[in-house]
Short mmCIF file of C-alpha atoms in Angstrom, two decimals:
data_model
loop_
_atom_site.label_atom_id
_atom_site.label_comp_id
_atom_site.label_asym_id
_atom_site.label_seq_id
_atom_site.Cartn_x
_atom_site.Cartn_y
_atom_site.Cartn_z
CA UNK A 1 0.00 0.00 0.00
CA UNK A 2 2.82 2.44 0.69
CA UNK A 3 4.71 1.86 -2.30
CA UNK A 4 1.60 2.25 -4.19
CA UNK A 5 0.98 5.75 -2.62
CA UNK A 6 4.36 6.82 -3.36
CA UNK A 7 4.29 5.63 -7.08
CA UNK A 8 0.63 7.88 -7.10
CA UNK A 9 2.35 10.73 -5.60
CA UNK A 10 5.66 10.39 -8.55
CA UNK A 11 3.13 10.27 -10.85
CA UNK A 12 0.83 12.95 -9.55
CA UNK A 13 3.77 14.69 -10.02
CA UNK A 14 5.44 13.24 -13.16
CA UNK A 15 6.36 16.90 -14.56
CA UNK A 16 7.96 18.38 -11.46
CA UNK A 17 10.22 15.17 -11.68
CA UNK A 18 11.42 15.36 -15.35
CA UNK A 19 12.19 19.09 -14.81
CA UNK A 20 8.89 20.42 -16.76
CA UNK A 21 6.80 21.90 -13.62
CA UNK A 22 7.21 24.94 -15.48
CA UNK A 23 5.82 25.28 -19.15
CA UNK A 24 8.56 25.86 -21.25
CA UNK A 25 6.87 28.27 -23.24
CA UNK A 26 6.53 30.90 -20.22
CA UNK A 27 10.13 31.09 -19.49
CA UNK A 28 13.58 32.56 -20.56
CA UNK A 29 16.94 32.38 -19.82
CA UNK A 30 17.94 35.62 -19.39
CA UNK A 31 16.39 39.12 -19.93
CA UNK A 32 17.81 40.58 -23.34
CA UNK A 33 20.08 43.84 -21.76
CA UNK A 34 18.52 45.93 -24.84
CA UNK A 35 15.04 45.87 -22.67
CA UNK A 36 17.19 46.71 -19.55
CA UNK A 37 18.88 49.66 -20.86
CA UNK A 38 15.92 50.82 -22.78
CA UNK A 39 13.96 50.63 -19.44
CA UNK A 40 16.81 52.38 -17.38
CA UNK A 41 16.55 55.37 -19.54
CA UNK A 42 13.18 55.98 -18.71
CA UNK A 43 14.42 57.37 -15.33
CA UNK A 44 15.31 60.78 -17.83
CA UNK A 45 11.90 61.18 -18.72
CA UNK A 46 10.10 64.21 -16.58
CA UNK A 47 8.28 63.22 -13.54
CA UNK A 48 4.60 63.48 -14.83
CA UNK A 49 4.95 61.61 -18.21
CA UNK A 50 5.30 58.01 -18.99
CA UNK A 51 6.52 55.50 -21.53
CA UNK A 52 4.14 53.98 -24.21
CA UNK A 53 5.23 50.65 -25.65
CA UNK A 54 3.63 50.49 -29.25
CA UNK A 55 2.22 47.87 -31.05
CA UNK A 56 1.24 46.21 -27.36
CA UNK A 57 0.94 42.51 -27.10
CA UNK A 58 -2.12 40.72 -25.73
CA UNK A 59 -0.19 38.02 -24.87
CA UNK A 60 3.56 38.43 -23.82
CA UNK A 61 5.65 35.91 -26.02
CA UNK A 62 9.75 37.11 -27.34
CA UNK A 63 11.82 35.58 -29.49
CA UNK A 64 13.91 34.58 -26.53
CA UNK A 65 10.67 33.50 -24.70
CA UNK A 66 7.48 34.12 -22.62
CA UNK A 67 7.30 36.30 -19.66
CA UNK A 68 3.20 36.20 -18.53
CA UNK A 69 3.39 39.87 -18.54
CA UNK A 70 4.99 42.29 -21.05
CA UNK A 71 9.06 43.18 -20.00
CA UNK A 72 9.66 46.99 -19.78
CA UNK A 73 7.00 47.82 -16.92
CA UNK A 74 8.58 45.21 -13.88
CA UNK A 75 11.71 46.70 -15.19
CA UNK A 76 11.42 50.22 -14.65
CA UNK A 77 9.65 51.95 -11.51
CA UNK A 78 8.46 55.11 -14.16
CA UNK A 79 5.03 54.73 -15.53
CA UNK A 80 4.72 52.47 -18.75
CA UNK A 81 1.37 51.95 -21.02
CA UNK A 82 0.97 48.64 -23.19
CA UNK A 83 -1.92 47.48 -24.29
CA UNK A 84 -2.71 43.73 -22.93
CA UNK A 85 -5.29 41.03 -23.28
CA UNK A 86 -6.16 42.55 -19.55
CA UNK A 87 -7.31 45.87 -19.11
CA UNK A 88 -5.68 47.56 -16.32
CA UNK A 89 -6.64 51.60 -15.49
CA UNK A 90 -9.30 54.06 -15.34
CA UNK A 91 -12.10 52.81 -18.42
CA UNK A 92 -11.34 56.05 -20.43
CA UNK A 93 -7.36 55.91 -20.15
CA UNK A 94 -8.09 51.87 -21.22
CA UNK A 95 -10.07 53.26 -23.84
CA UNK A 96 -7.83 55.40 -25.30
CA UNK A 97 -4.76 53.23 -25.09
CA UNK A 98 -6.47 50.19 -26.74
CA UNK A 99 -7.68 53.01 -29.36
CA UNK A 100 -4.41 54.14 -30.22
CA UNK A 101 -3.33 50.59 -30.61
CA UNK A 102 -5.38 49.44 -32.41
CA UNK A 103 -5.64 52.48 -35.30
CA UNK A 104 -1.51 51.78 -35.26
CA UNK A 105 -1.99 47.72 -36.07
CA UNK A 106 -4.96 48.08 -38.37
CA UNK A 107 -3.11 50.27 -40.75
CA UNK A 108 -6.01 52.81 -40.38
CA UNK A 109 -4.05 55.91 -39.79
CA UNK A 110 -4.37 58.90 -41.35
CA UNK A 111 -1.61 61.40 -41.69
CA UNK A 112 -0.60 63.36 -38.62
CA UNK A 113 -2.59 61.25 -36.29
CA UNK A 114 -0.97 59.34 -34.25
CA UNK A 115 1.10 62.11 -32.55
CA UNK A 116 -1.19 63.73 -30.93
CA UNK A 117 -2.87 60.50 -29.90
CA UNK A 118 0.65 59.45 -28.46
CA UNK A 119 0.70 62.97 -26.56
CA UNK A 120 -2.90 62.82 -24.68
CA UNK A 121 -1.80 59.90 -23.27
CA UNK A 122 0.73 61.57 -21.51
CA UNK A 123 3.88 60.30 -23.41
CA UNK A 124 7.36 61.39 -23.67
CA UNK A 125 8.87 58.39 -24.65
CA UNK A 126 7.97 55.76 -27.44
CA UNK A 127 9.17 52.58 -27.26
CA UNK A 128 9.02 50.13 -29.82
CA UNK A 129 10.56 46.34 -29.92
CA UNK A 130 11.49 44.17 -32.84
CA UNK A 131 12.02 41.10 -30.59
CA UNK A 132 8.18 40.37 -30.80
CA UNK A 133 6.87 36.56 -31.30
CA UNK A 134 4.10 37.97 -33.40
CA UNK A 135 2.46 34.50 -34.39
CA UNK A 136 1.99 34.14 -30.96
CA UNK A 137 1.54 37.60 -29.07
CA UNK A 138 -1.56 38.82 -31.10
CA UNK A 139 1.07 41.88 -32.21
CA UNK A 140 1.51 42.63 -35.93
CA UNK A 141 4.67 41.86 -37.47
CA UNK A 142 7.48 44.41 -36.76
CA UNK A 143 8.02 45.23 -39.48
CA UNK A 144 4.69 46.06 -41.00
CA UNK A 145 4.83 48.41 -37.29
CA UNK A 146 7.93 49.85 -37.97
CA UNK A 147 6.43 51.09 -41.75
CA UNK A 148 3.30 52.38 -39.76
CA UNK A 149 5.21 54.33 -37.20
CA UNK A 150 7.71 55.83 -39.91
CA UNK A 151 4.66 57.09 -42.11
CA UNK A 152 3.38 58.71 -38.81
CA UNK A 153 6.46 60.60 -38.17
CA UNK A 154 8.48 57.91 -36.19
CA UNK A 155 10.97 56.63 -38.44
CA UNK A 156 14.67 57.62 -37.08
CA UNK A 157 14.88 56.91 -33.36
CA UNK A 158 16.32 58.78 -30.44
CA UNK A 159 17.90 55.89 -28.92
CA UNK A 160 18.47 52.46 -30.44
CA UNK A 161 19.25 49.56 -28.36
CA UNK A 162 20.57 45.32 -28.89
CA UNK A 163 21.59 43.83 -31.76
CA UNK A 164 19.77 44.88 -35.02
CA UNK A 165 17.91 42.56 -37.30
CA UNK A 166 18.07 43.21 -40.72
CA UNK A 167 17.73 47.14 -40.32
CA UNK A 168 15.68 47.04 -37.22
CA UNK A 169 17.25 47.34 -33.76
CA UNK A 170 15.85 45.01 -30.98
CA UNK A 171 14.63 47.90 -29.02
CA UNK A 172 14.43 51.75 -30.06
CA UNK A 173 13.15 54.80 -28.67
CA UNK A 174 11.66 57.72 -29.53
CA UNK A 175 11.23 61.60 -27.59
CA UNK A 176 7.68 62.56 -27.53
CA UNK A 177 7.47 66.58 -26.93
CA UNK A 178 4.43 68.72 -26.43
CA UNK A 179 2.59 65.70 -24.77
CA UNK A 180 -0.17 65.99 -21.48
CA UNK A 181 1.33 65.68 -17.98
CA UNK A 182 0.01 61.66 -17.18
CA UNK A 183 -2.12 63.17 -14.47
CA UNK A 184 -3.90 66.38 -14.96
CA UNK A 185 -6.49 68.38 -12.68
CA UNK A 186 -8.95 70.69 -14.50
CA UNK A 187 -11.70 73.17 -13.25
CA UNK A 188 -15.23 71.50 -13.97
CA UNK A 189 -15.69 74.22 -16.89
CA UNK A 190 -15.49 74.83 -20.32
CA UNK A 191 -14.60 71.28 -21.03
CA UNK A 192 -14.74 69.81 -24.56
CA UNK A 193 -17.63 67.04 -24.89
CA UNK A 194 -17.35 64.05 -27.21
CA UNK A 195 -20.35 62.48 -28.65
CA UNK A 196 -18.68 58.89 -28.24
CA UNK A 197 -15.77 57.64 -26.58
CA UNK A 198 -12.06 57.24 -27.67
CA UNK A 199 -12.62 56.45 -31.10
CA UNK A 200 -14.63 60.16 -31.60
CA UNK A 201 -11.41 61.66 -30.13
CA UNK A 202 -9.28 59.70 -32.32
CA UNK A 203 -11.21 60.61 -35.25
CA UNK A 204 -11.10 64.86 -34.65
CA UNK A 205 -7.24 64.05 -34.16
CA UNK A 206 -7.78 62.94 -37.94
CA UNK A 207 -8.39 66.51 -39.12
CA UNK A 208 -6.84 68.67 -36.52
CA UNK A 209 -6.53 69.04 -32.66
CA UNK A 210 -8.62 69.03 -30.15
CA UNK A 211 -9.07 72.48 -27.82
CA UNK A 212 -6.94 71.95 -24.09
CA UNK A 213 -8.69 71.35 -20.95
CA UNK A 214 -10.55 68.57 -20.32
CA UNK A 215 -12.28 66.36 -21.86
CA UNK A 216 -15.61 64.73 -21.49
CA UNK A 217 -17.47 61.95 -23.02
CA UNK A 218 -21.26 62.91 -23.52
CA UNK A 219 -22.17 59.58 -22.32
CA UNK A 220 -20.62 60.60 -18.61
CA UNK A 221 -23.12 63.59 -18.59
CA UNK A 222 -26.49 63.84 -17.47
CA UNK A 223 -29.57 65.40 -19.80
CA UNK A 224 -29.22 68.74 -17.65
CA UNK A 225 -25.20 68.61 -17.76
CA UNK A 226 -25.19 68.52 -21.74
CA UNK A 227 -27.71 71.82 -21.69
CA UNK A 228 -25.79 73.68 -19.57
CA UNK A 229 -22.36 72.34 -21.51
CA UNK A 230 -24.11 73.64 -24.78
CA UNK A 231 -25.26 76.97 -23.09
CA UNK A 232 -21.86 77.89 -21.99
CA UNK A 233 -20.51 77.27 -25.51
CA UNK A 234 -18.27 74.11 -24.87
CA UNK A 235 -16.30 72.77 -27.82
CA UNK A 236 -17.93 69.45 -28.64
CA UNK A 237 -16.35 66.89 -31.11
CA UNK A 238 -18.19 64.66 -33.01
CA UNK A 239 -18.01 60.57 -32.37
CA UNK A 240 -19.35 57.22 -32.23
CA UNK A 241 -22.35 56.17 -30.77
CA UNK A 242 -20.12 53.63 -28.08
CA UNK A 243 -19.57 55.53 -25.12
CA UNK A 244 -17.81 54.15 -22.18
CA UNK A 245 -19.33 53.13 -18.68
CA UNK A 246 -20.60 56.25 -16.47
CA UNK A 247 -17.04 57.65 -14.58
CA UNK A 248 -17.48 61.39 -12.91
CA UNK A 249 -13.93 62.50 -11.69
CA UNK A 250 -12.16 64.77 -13.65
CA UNK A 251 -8.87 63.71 -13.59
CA UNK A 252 -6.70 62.39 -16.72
CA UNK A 253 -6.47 58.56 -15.11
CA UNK A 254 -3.28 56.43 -15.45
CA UNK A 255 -3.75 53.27 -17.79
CA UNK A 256 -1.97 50.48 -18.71
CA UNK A 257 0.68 48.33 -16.35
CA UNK A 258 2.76 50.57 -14.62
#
């Protein structure tokens, strides 16, 4: 009876004896130094802006393997935004992030419109990998990313890091100027209202910017709040009909891991 316990608990536990407790398609060997030094650098950037990772994965998998959860945020202490299978954030930051993403790996960019995305999300600093497992990560292929970026205006990057593939480096950077602080306080009034949600303020970025201040989805806003918005003259920007679920503080909200 004891011997046929122990062979149970062996083979209960067959893959922590052979060395395979751990999938081997979740681990690594070591943690490329291009993502370390690209992540180290961050510590420049000004106090209230934050890193965006673009194209984001939904699933973390590397050439050099998987890591559960993408690399550059558990390196770096400084904020960093990636869009995930998870949502993590304030809805409308989440909203906007997965936005941005997703105009960037649907090709469905127009000219000029990606900056100013990449700078109400409270950006400095770009950050774009090569190292992607692509067939696996849900990412598009980085190359078809890299031809995306350069017709938006990111082509040549500020910092370059690892070994380069065929005229790709494994990591690079780019310096976002003129973007939001990550966190910003506004009076209640003017504010601009969007009929929609982050796809209406993606859309105005397509044929020019949007006024400062705050912003406000009309979906957020009562009956009587739209009135009075109207009878003070608010700038309003036209949008989808998909509006995001009912959030009242006005503060611009941190999103993604960080």
């Amino acid at each position: 009876v004891a011997a046929l316990a122990v062979a149970l608990l062996v083979l209960s536990a067959w893959p922590m004896f052979r060395g395979e407790a751990v999938d081997k398609d979740v681990t690594w060997k070591r943690i490329p130094a291009a993502w370390k030094d690209a992540a180290a650098d961050l510590h420049t950037m000004a106090d209230d802006k934050r890193a965006l990772v673009l194209p984001g994965q939904l699933y973390s998998f590397y050439t050099w393997g998987g890591t559960v959860d993408p690399i550059l945020p558990p390196l770096t202490d400084r904020p960093v935004a990636i869009r995930t299978v998870t949502p993590y954030g304030d809805l409308h930051g989440t909203d906007l992030l997965w936005t941005t993403d997703s105009r960037l790996q649907q090709d469905r960019l127009v000219d000029g419109q990606l900056r100013p995305l990449v700078q109400l999300l409270g950006t400095e600093r770009l950050i774009v990998g090569t190292d992607d497992d692509y067939t696996r990560s849900g990412a598009i292929n980085p190359r078809d990313a890299a031809r995306a970026l350069s017709l938006q205006g990111f082509s040549t990057p500020d910092a370059s890091y690892g070994q380069t593939r065929p005229g790709l480096p494994q990591v690079r950077a780019y310096q976002v100027d003129g973007g939001r602080s990550a966190v910003e306080l506004y009076s209640d009034r003017p504010g601009t209202v969007v009929d929609g949600s982050a796809d209406g303020v993606a859309d105005q970025f397509a044929f020019g910017d949007l006024p400062g201040g705050a912003l406000e989805y009309a979906g957020d806003l009562t009956a009587a709040q739209l009135r009075a918005a109207a009878a003070r003259g608010a700038p309003q920007a036209p949008g989808t009909a998909r509006t995001p679920r009912p959030v009242r503080a006005r503060r611009r909200a941190s999103c993604g891991r960080h």
